[in-house]
mmCIF file of C-alpha atoms and ligand atoms in Angstrom:
data_model
loop_
_atom_site.group_PDB
_atom_site.id
_atom_site.type_symbol
_atom_site.label_atom_id
_atom_site.label_comp_id
_atom_site.label_asym_id
_atom_site.label_seq_id
_atom_site.Cartn_x
_atom_site.Cartn_y
_atom_site.Cartn_z
ATOM 1 C CA UNK A 2 0.000 0.000 0.000
ATOM 2 C CA UNK A 3 1.986 2.933 -1.256
ATOM 3 C CA UNK A 4 -0.469 5.739 -1.472
ATOM 4 C CA UNK A 5 -2.612 6.662 1.440
ATOM 5 C CA UNK A 6 -4.979 9.448 2.146
ATOM 6 C CA UNK A 7 -4.606 11.151 5.448
ATOM 7 C CA UNK A 8 -8.230 12.000 5.898
ATOM 8 C CA UNK A 9 -10.069 12.613 9.117
ATOM 9 C CA UNK A 10 -10.179 8.939 10.072
ATOM 10 C CA UNK A 11 -6.412 8.647 10.025
ATOM 11 C CA UNK A 12 -5.591 11.930 11.669
ATOM 12 C CA UNK A 13 -5.109 10.473 15.126
ATOM 13 C CA UNK A 14 -2.809 7.763 13.825
ATOM 14 C CA UNK A 15 -0.637 10.225 11.979
ATOM 15 C CA UNK A 16 0.611 11.833 15.190
ATOM 16 C CA UNK A 17 2.907 14.309 13.468
ATOM 17 C CA UNK A 18 5.993 15.120 15.453
ATOM 18 C CA UNK A 19 6.692 18.519 16.930
ATOM 19 C CA UNK A 20 4.278 21.342 16.389
ATOM 20 C CA UNK A 21 1.992 19.200 14.262
ATOM 21 C CA UNK A 22 1.265 16.616 16.934
ATOM 22 C CA UNK A 23 -0.546 19.018 19.176
ATOM 23 C CA UNK A 24 -2.278 20.667 16.247
ATOM 24 C CA UNK A 25 -4.099 17.516 15.194
ATOM 25 C CA UNK A 26 -5.437 16.943 18.650
ATOM 26 C CA UNK A 27 -6.485 20.519 19.269
ATOM 27 C CA UNK A 28 -7.832 21.457 15.849
ATOM 28 C CA UNK A 29 -11.212 23.040 16.450
ATOM 29 C CA UNK A 30 -14.179 22.520 14.143
ATOM 30 C CA UNK A 31 -13.558 26.088 12.958
ATOM 31 C CA UNK A 32 -9.994 25.322 11.863
ATOM 32 C CA UNK A 33 -9.206 26.230 8.281
ATOM 33 C CA UNK A 34 -9.360 23.125 6.035
ATOM 34 C CA UNK A 35 -6.207 23.000 3.922
ATOM 35 C CA UNK A 36 -4.587 20.400 1.683
ATOM 36 C CA UNK A 37 -0.881 19.916 1.003
ATOM 37 C CA UNK A 38 0.167 17.820 -1.962
ATOM 38 C CA UNK A 39 2.888 15.818 -0.190
ATOM 39 C CA UNK A 40 4.426 15.222 3.232
ATOM 40 C CA UNK A 41 7.273 17.744 3.121
ATOM 41 C CA UNK A 42 4.937 20.614 2.266
ATOM 42 C CA UNK A 43 2.484 19.256 4.838
ATOM 43 C CA UNK A 44 5.055 19.719 7.587
ATOM 44 C CA UNK A 45 5.841 23.284 6.468
ATOM 45 C CA UNK A 46 2.153 24.229 6.357
ATOM 46 C CA UNK A 47 1.590 22.712 9.790
ATOM 47 C CA UNK A 48 4.584 24.596 11.228
ATOM 48 C CA UNK A 49 3.043 27.911 10.145
ATOM 49 C CA UNK A 50 -0.643 27.073 10.517
ATOM 50 C CA UNK A 51 -0.521 25.372 13.915
ATOM 51 C CA UNK A 52 -3.894 24.613 15.427
ATOM 52 C CA UNK A 53 -5.687 27.110 13.189
ATOM 53 C CA UNK A 54 -5.451 24.749 10.221
ATOM 54 C CA UNK A 55 -6.891 21.308 9.625
ATOM 55 C CA UNK A 56 -4.315 19.736 7.336
ATOM 56 C CA UNK A 57 -4.707 16.857 4.920
ATOM 57 C CA UNK A 58 -1.833 15.498 2.844
ATOM 58 C CA UNK A 59 -2.559 13.832 -0.461
ATOM 59 C CA UNK A 60 0.725 11.895 -0.592
ATOM 60 C CA UNK A 61 1.862 10.617 2.790
ATOM 61 C CA UNK A 62 5.255 9.771 4.299
ATOM 62 C CA UNK A 63 7.611 7.450 2.399
ATOM 63 C CA UNK A 64 5.398 7.636 -0.687
ATOM 64 C CA UNK A 65 6.570 8.490 -4.167
ATOM 65 C CA UNK A 66 4.942 11.607 -5.566
ATOM 66 C CA UNK A 67 6.194 10.760 -9.054
ATOM 67 C CA UNK A 68 3.799 7.855 -9.391
ATOM 68 C CA UNK A 69 0.820 9.336 -7.532
ATOM 69 C CA UNK A 70 -2.575 9.166 -9.186
ATOM 70 C CA UNK A 71 -5.450 11.063 -7.592
ATOM 71 C CA UNK A 72 -8.650 9.167 -6.894
ATOM 72 C CA UNK A 73 -12.198 10.308 -6.160
ATOM 73 C CA UNK A 74 -11.431 10.344 -2.410
ATOM 74 C CA UNK A 75 -8.649 12.872 -3.024
ATOM 75 C CA UNK A 76 -11.022 15.023 -5.066
ATOM 76 C CA UNK A 77 -13.504 15.030 -2.172
ATOM 77 C CA UNK A 78 -10.800 16.231 0.250
ATOM 78 C CA UNK A 79 -9.695 18.937 -2.153
ATOM 79 C CA UNK A 80 -13.298 19.986 -2.711
ATOM 80 C CA UNK A 81 -13.687 20.695 1.014
ATOM 81 C CA UNK A 82 -10.442 22.689 1.336
ATOM 82 C CA UNK A 83 -10.088 26.466 1.435
ATOM 83 C CA UNK A 84 -6.421 26.318 0.385
ATOM 84 C CA UNK A 85 -4.449 23.782 -1.608
ATOM 85 C CA UNK A 86 -0.659 23.981 -1.336
ATOM 86 C CA UNK A 87 1.542 22.501 -4.049
ATOM 87 C CA UNK A 88 5.217 22.728 -4.924
ATOM 88 C CA UNK A 89 4.790 23.624 -8.563
ATOM 89 C CA UNK A 90 7.619 23.444 -11.136
ATOM 90 C CA UNK A 91 5.809 20.482 -12.627
ATOM 91 C CA UNK A 92 6.114 18.277 -9.543
ATOM 92 C CA UNK A 93 2.363 17.726 -9.301
ATOM 93 C CA UNK A 94 1.456 17.385 -12.963
ATOM 94 C CA UNK A 95 -1.908 15.920 -11.933
ATOM 95 C CA UNK A 96 -2.954 18.987 -9.899
ATOM 96 C CA UNK A 97 -4.882 21.045 -12.509
ATOM 97 C CA UNK A 98 -7.143 18.121 -13.345
ATOM 98 C CA UNK A 99 -7.647 17.273 -9.680
ATOM 99 C CA UNK A 100 -8.670 20.859 -8.850
ATOM 100 C CA UNK A 101 -11.062 20.824 -11.754
ATOM 101 C CA UNK A 102 -12.636 17.465 -10.963
ATOM 102 C CA UNK A 103 -12.959 18.557 -7.298
ATOM 103 C CA UNK A 104 -14.710 21.735 -8.402
ATOM 104 C CA UNK A 105 -12.230 23.517 -6.108
ATOM 105 C CA UNK A 106 -13.206 27.116 -5.362
ATOM 106 C CA UNK A 107 -10.494 28.035 -2.886
ATOM 107 C CA UNK A 108 -6.974 29.332 -3.427
ATOM 108 C CA UNK A 109 -4.297 27.168 -5.033
ATOM 109 C CA UNK A 110 -0.942 28.248 -3.596
ATOM 110 C CA UNK A 111 2.238 27.322 -5.475
ATOM 111 C CA UNK A 112 4.967 27.418 -2.847
ATOM 112 C CA UNK A 113 7.987 27.589 -5.144
ATOM 113 C CA UNK A 114 6.786 30.958 -6.442
ATOM 114 C CA UNK A 115 9.587 33.505 -6.068
ATOM 115 C CA UNK A 116 12.554 31.144 -6.084
ATOM 116 C CA UNK A 117 15.123 30.882 -8.850
ATOM 117 C CA UNK A 118 14.518 27.392 -10.284
ATOM 118 C CA UNK A 119 17.223 25.168 -11.717
ATOM 119 C CA UNK A 120 16.796 23.711 -15.137
ATOM 120 C CA UNK A 121 15.860 20.067 -15.262
ATOM 121 C CA UNK A 122 19.021 18.249 -16.345
ATOM 122 C CA UNK A 123 17.116 15.237 -17.591
ATOM 123 C CA UNK A 124 14.555 17.142 -19.584
ATOM 124 C CA UNK A 125 14.347 16.228 -23.225
ATOM 125 C CA UNK A 126 16.601 13.249 -22.850
ATOM 126 C CA UNK A 127 14.147 11.431 -20.655
ATOM 127 C CA UNK A 128 11.286 12.610 -22.730
ATOM 128 C CA UNK A 129 12.857 11.016 -25.762
ATOM 129 C CA UNK A 130 13.186 7.738 -23.910
ATOM 130 C CA UNK A 131 9.643 8.032 -22.690
ATOM 131 C CA UNK A 132 10.265 5.637 -19.832
ATOM 132 C CA UNK A 133 7.576 4.986 -17.295
ATOM 133 C CA UNK A 134 9.296 6.218 -14.178
ATOM 134 C CA UNK A 135 7.442 9.503 -14.211
ATOM 135 C CA UNK A 136 10.437 11.740 -13.620
ATOM 136 C CA UNK A 137 9.917 13.876 -16.641
ATOM 137 C CA UNK A 138 8.565 16.846 -14.734
ATOM 138 C CA UNK A 139 9.254 19.479 -17.333
ATOM 139 C CA UNK A 140 11.581 22.344 -17.978
ATOM 140 C CA UNK A 141 12.601 22.948 -14.356
ATOM 141 C CA UNK A 142 13.915 20.723 -11.616
ATOM 142 C CA UNK A 143 11.095 20.678 -9.046
ATOM 143 C CA UNK A 144 13.068 19.473 -5.989
ATOM 144 C CA UNK A 145 13.710 23.007 -4.686
ATOM 145 C CA UNK A 146 12.942 22.091 -1.044
ATOM 146 C CA UNK A 147 16.393 20.499 -0.800
ATOM 147 C CA UNK A 148 17.813 24.030 -0.476
ATOM 148 C CA UNK A 149 16.887 25.524 2.901
ATOM 149 C CA UNK A 150 17.058 29.072 1.514
ATOM 150 C CA UNK A 151 14.252 28.182 -0.904
ATOM 151 C CA UNK A 152 12.153 26.696 1.871
ATOM 152 C CA UNK A 153 12.358 30.009 3.719
ATOM 153 C CA UNK A 154 10.576 31.467 0.665
ATOM 154 C CA UNK A 155 8.022 28.631 0.796
ATOM 155 C CA UNK A 156 7.327 29.548 4.434
ATOM 156 C CA UNK A 157 6.731 33.203 3.559
ATOM 157 C CA UNK A 158 4.351 32.108 0.813
ATOM 158 C CA UNK A 159 2.481 29.895 3.290
ATOM 159 C CA UNK A 160 2.114 32.763 5.783
ATOM 160 C CA UNK A 161 0.885 35.130 3.047
ATOM 161 C CA UNK A 162 -1.715 32.619 1.860
ATOM 162 C CA UNK A 163 -2.963 31.812 5.357
ATOM 163 C CA UNK A 164 -3.221 35.524 6.179
ATOM 164 C CA UNK A 165 -5.252 36.131 3.046
ATOM 165 C CA UNK A 166 -7.619 33.250 3.813
ATOM 166 C CA UNK A 167 -7.920 33.857 7.574
ATOM 167 C CA UNK A 168 -7.237 37.513 8.407
ATOM 168 C CA UNK A 169 -8.138 37.034 12.081
ATOM 169 C CA UNK A 170 -5.228 34.613 12.430
ATOM 170 C CA UNK A 171 -2.681 36.677 10.556
ATOM 171 C CA UNK A 172 -0.603 37.744 13.573
ATOM 172 C CA UNK A 173 -0.564 34.137 14.727
ATOM 173 C CA UNK A 174 0.672 32.906 11.331
ATOM 174 C CA UNK A 175 3.287 35.649 10.993
ATOM 175 C CA UNK A 176 4.679 34.934 14.431
ATOM 176 C CA UNK A 177 4.927 31.225 13.771
ATOM 177 C CA UNK A 178 6.456 31.785 10.332
ATOM 178 C CA UNK A 179 9.046 34.098 11.859
ATOM 179 C CA UNK A 180 9.940 31.626 14.605
ATOM 180 C CA UNK A 181 10.204 28.794 12.095
ATOM 181 C CA UNK A 182 12.293 30.956 9.762
ATOM 182 C CA UNK A 183 14.807 31.377 12.590
ATOM 183 C CA UNK A 184 14.946 27.578 12.924
ATOM 184 C CA UNK A 185 15.577 27.294 9.177
ATOM 185 C CA UNK A 186 18.327 29.920 9.262
ATOM 186 C CA UNK A 187 19.983 27.944 12.037
ATOM 187 C CA UNK A 188 19.574 24.702 10.049
ATOM 188 C CA UNK A 189 21.206 26.282 6.996
ATOM 189 C CA UNK A 190 24.177 27.409 9.088
ATOM 190 C CA UNK A 191 24.409 23.940 10.638
ATOM 191 C CA UNK A 192 24.569 22.288 7.209
ATOM 192 C CA UNK A 193 27.301 24.676 6.048
ATOM 193 C CA UNK A 194 29.299 23.994 9.198
ATOM 194 C CA UNK A 195 28.960 20.226 8.671
ATOM 195 C CA UNK A 196 30.409 20.480 5.137
ATOM 196 C CA UNK A 197 33.080 23.060 5.921
ATOM 197 C CA UNK A 198 35.843 20.621 6.960
ATOM 198 C CA UNK A 199 35.360 18.449 3.849
ATOM 199 C CA UNK A 200 37.352 19.264 0.714
ATOM 200 C CA UNK A 201 35.184 20.183 -2.246
ATOM 201 C CA UNK A 202 36.907 17.577 -4.449
ATOM 202 C CA UNK A 203 35.720 14.891 -2.044
ATOM 203 C CA UNK A 204 32.079 15.944 -2.120
ATOM 204 C CA UNK A 205 30.792 13.428 -4.662
ATOM 205 C CA UNK A 206 27.811 11.219 -4.158
ATOM 206 C CA UNK A 207 25.807 8.652 -6.124
ATOM 207 C CA UNK A 208 22.073 8.718 -5.506
ATOM 208 C CA UNK A 209 19.147 6.906 -7.057
ATOM 209 C CA UNK A 210 17.314 9.790 -8.736
ATOM 210 C CA UNK A 211 17.921 13.430 -9.658
ATOM 211 C CA UNK A 212 16.495 14.926 -6.469
ATOM 212 C CA UNK A 213 19.509 16.676 -4.950
ATOM 213 C CA UNK A 214 20.644 19.311 -7.455
ATOM 214 C CA UNK A 215 19.367 22.146 -5.227
ATOM 215 C CA UNK A 216 21.151 20.724 -2.207
ATOM 216 C CA UNK A 217 24.246 20.314 -4.364
ATOM 217 C CA UNK A 218 24.084 23.900 -5.545
ATOM 218 C CA UNK A 219 23.513 25.324 -2.070
ATOM 219 C CA UNK A 220 26.178 23.343 -0.268
ATOM 220 C CA UNK A 221 28.632 22.655 -3.069
ATOM 221 C CA UNK A 222 28.202 18.889 -3.368
ATOM 222 C CA UNK A 223 28.231 16.971 -6.650
ATOM 223 C CA UNK A 224 25.445 14.434 -7.023
ATOM 224 C CA UNK A 225 25.238 11.877 -9.767
ATOM 225 C CA UNK A 226 21.912 10.140 -10.157
ATOM 226 C CA UNK A 227 22.018 6.523 -11.265
ATOM 227 C CA UNK A 228 18.694 7.090 -12.978
ATOM 228 C CA UNK A 229 20.042 10.181 -14.704
ATOM 229 C CA UNK A 230 23.161 8.499 -16.045
ATOM 230 C CA UNK A 231 21.278 5.370 -16.984
ATOM 231 C CA UNK A 232 18.211 6.924 -18.517
ATOM 232 C CA UNK A 233 16.090 3.832 -19.006
ATOM 233 C CA UNK A 234 13.613 2.270 -16.663
ATOM 234 C CA UNK A 235 15.347 -1.052 -17.349
ATOM 235 C CA UNK A 236 19.007 -0.093 -17.128
ATOM 236 C CA UNK A 237 21.233 -1.932 -19.559
ATOM 237 C CA UNK A 238 24.369 -3.810 -18.562
ATOM 238 C CA UNK A 239 26.365 -1.328 -20.626
ATOM 239 C CA UNK A 240 24.834 1.685 -18.877
ATOM 240 C CA UNK A 241 25.592 0.225 -15.484
ATOM 241 C CA UNK A 242 29.128 -0.680 -16.561
ATOM 242 C CA UNK A 243 29.704 2.931 -17.640
ATOM 243 C CA UNK A 244 28.513 4.262 -14.303
ATOM 244 C CA UNK A 245 30.617 1.722 -12.385
ATOM 245 C CA UNK A 246 33.666 2.806 -14.373
ATOM 246 C CA UNK A 247 32.954 6.465 -13.635
ATOM 247 C CA UNK A 248 32.612 5.732 -9.915
ATOM 248 C CA UNK A 249 36.025 4.021 -9.968
ATOM 249 C CA UNK A 250 37.734 6.733 -12.021
ATOM 250 C CA UNK A 251 36.421 9.541 -9.872
ATOM 251 C CA UNK A 252 36.983 7.516 -6.713
ATOM 252 C CA UNK A 253 33.487 8.173 -5.460
ATOM 253 C CA UNK A 254 32.897 6.515 -2.123
ATOM 254 C CA UNK A 255 29.401 7.574 -1.179
ATOM 255 C CA UNK A 256 26.461 5.601 -2.524
ATOM 256 C CA UNK A 257 22.928 6.020 -1.205
ATOM 257 C CA UNK A 258 19.487 4.480 -1.480
ATOM 258 C CA UNK A 259 16.400 6.676 -1.091
ATOM 259 C CA UNK A 260 13.163 6.294 0.771
ATOM 260 C CA UNK A 261 10.989 6.707 -2.324
ATOM 261 C CA UNK A 262 13.045 4.944 -4.995
ATOM 262 C CA UNK A 263 13.526 1.240 -5.697
ATOM 263 C CA UNK A 264 16.894 0.330 -4.109
ATOM 264 C CA UNK A 265 17.795 -2.468 -6.545
ATOM 265 C CA UNK A 266 19.780 -0.388 -9.036
ATOM 266 C CA UNK A 267 21.871 1.193 -6.266
ATOM 267 C CA UNK A 268 22.391 -2.209 -4.656
ATOM 268 C CA UNK A 269 23.594 -3.632 -7.962
ATOM 269 C CA UNK A 270 26.033 -0.735 -8.426
ATOM 270 C CA UNK A 271 27.202 -1.384 -4.878
ATOM 271 C CA UNK A 272 27.929 -5.028 -5.660
ATOM 272 C CA UNK A 273 29.850 -4.168 -8.819
ATOM 273 C CA UNK A 274 31.949 -1.426 -7.241
ATOM 274 C CA UNK A 275 32.432 -3.068 -3.873
ATOM 275 C CA UNK A 276 30.883 0.018 -2.264
ATOM 276 C CA UNK A 277 28.357 -0.536 0.463
ATOM 277 C CA UNK A 278 25.356 1.803 0.270
ATOM 278 C CA UNK A 279 26.071 4.324 3.023
ATOM 279 C CA UNK A 280 22.470 4.600 4.116
ATOM 280 C CA UNK A 281 19.205 6.112 3.048
ATOM 281 C CA UNK A 282 18.507 9.662 1.952
ATOM 282 C CA UNK A 283 15.106 11.285 2.141
ATOM 283 C CA UNK A 284 14.413 13.000 -1.145
ATOM 284 C CA UNK A 285 10.758 13.584 -1.926
ATOM 285 C CA UNK A 286 8.966 12.418 1.224
ATOM 286 C CA UNK A 287 9.385 12.484 4.975
ATOM 287 C CA UNK A 288 9.608 9.293 6.997
ATOM 288 C CA UNK A 289 6.615 8.109 8.959
ATOM 289 C CA UNK A 290 6.258 9.581 12.473
ATOM 290 C CA UNK A 291 8.771 7.960 14.783
ATOM 291 C CA UNK A 292 11.145 7.370 11.838
ATOM 292 C CA UNK A 293 14.436 9.062 11.021
ATOM 293 C CA UNK A 294 13.051 12.083 9.190
ATOM 294 C CA UNK A 295 9.493 12.880 10.308
ATOM 295 C CA UNK A 296 9.915 16.643 9.791
ATOM 296 C CA UNK A 297 11.620 18.806 7.194
ATOM 297 C CA UNK A 298 14.302 19.943 9.646
ATOM 298 C CA UNK A 299 15.037 16.374 10.730
ATOM 299 C CA UNK A 300 15.131 15.263 7.095
ATOM 300 C CA UNK A 301 17.816 17.815 6.184
ATOM 301 C CA UNK A 302 19.764 17.004 9.344
ATOM 302 C CA UNK A 303 19.645 13.288 8.674
ATOM 303 C CA UNK A 304 20.647 13.678 5.018
ATOM 304 C CA UNK A 305 23.511 16.026 5.871
ATOM 305 C CA UNK A 306 24.885 13.773 8.572
ATOM 306 C CA UNK A 307 24.645 10.681 6.332
ATOM 307 C CA UNK A 308 26.252 12.505 3.382
ATOM 308 C CA UNK A 309 29.119 14.128 5.250
ATOM 309 C CA UNK A 310 29.979 10.880 7.043
ATOM 310 C CA UNK A 311 29.967 8.907 3.824
ATOM 311 C CA UNK A 312 32.175 11.257 1.807
ATOM 312 C CA UNK A 313 34.559 11.720 4.711
ATOM 313 C CA UNK A 314 34.808 7.910 4.961
ATOM 314 C CA UNK A 315 33.651 7.797 8.576
HETATM 315 ZN ZN1 LIG B 13 11.844 13.349 -7.319
#
């Protein structure tokens, strides 16, 4: 069961960590009904909205947004919402049709608005292959949340949207957004400090899919995606051999599986290079509550610790 709906019936079981946990329990019937497309945005919205919002996520923890297909139950949830938050940049290609089929009359808020997007390195190439993995998002790379500076923009966009929809709560939202922004500023500094002792030439990592370009740009780390180098859903022996050779030539030591991507390709590369996968990175979804990365801040902390340890050979 990969895709779940976190509707009212499952709210208690979700038990979001941190600010969110209390919010679920204390949400009043008057709370603003809002929908977030996936778990990472859900956490950000909950951080700002607190108990004044009643949050539903369409794509839950550890679930792959690339293969999500909305169903009538999702349309019902969207139809009841005042605000729908999405990432944009082509990440939720299904959103326009969902809003239409839900007869949605609220505000659709695209959280990446105002950031400088990176171009999608795989665009065109992947399109030509037409493989079924669903990563062909479009012209821009959508994974902007991997750069903390961009997420600070997301948080401002969330506060603006909540203020517009619920003017009585505006001070509340602004205060929470400001407090959370300070946490994000601290997180960004923490990540920079973690990378500082590691030589730039050493900062090379193999991951499963092209989700970390924004992290790489922000913190000066070079990511190679197995799925980007081997651009077929069924990678050929020759494609894998080429990647294995590149890993050897560039003496890359850090190899990771992801929480939303099939680990088999990475495991195969591991066997052929003698590298052991150094752990799991969280790319496009949080972990379930109680897991390693149940919030955005914990996700970035976990990824940074796993990455820096692996490239430093610890
Ligand atoms: Zn992705």
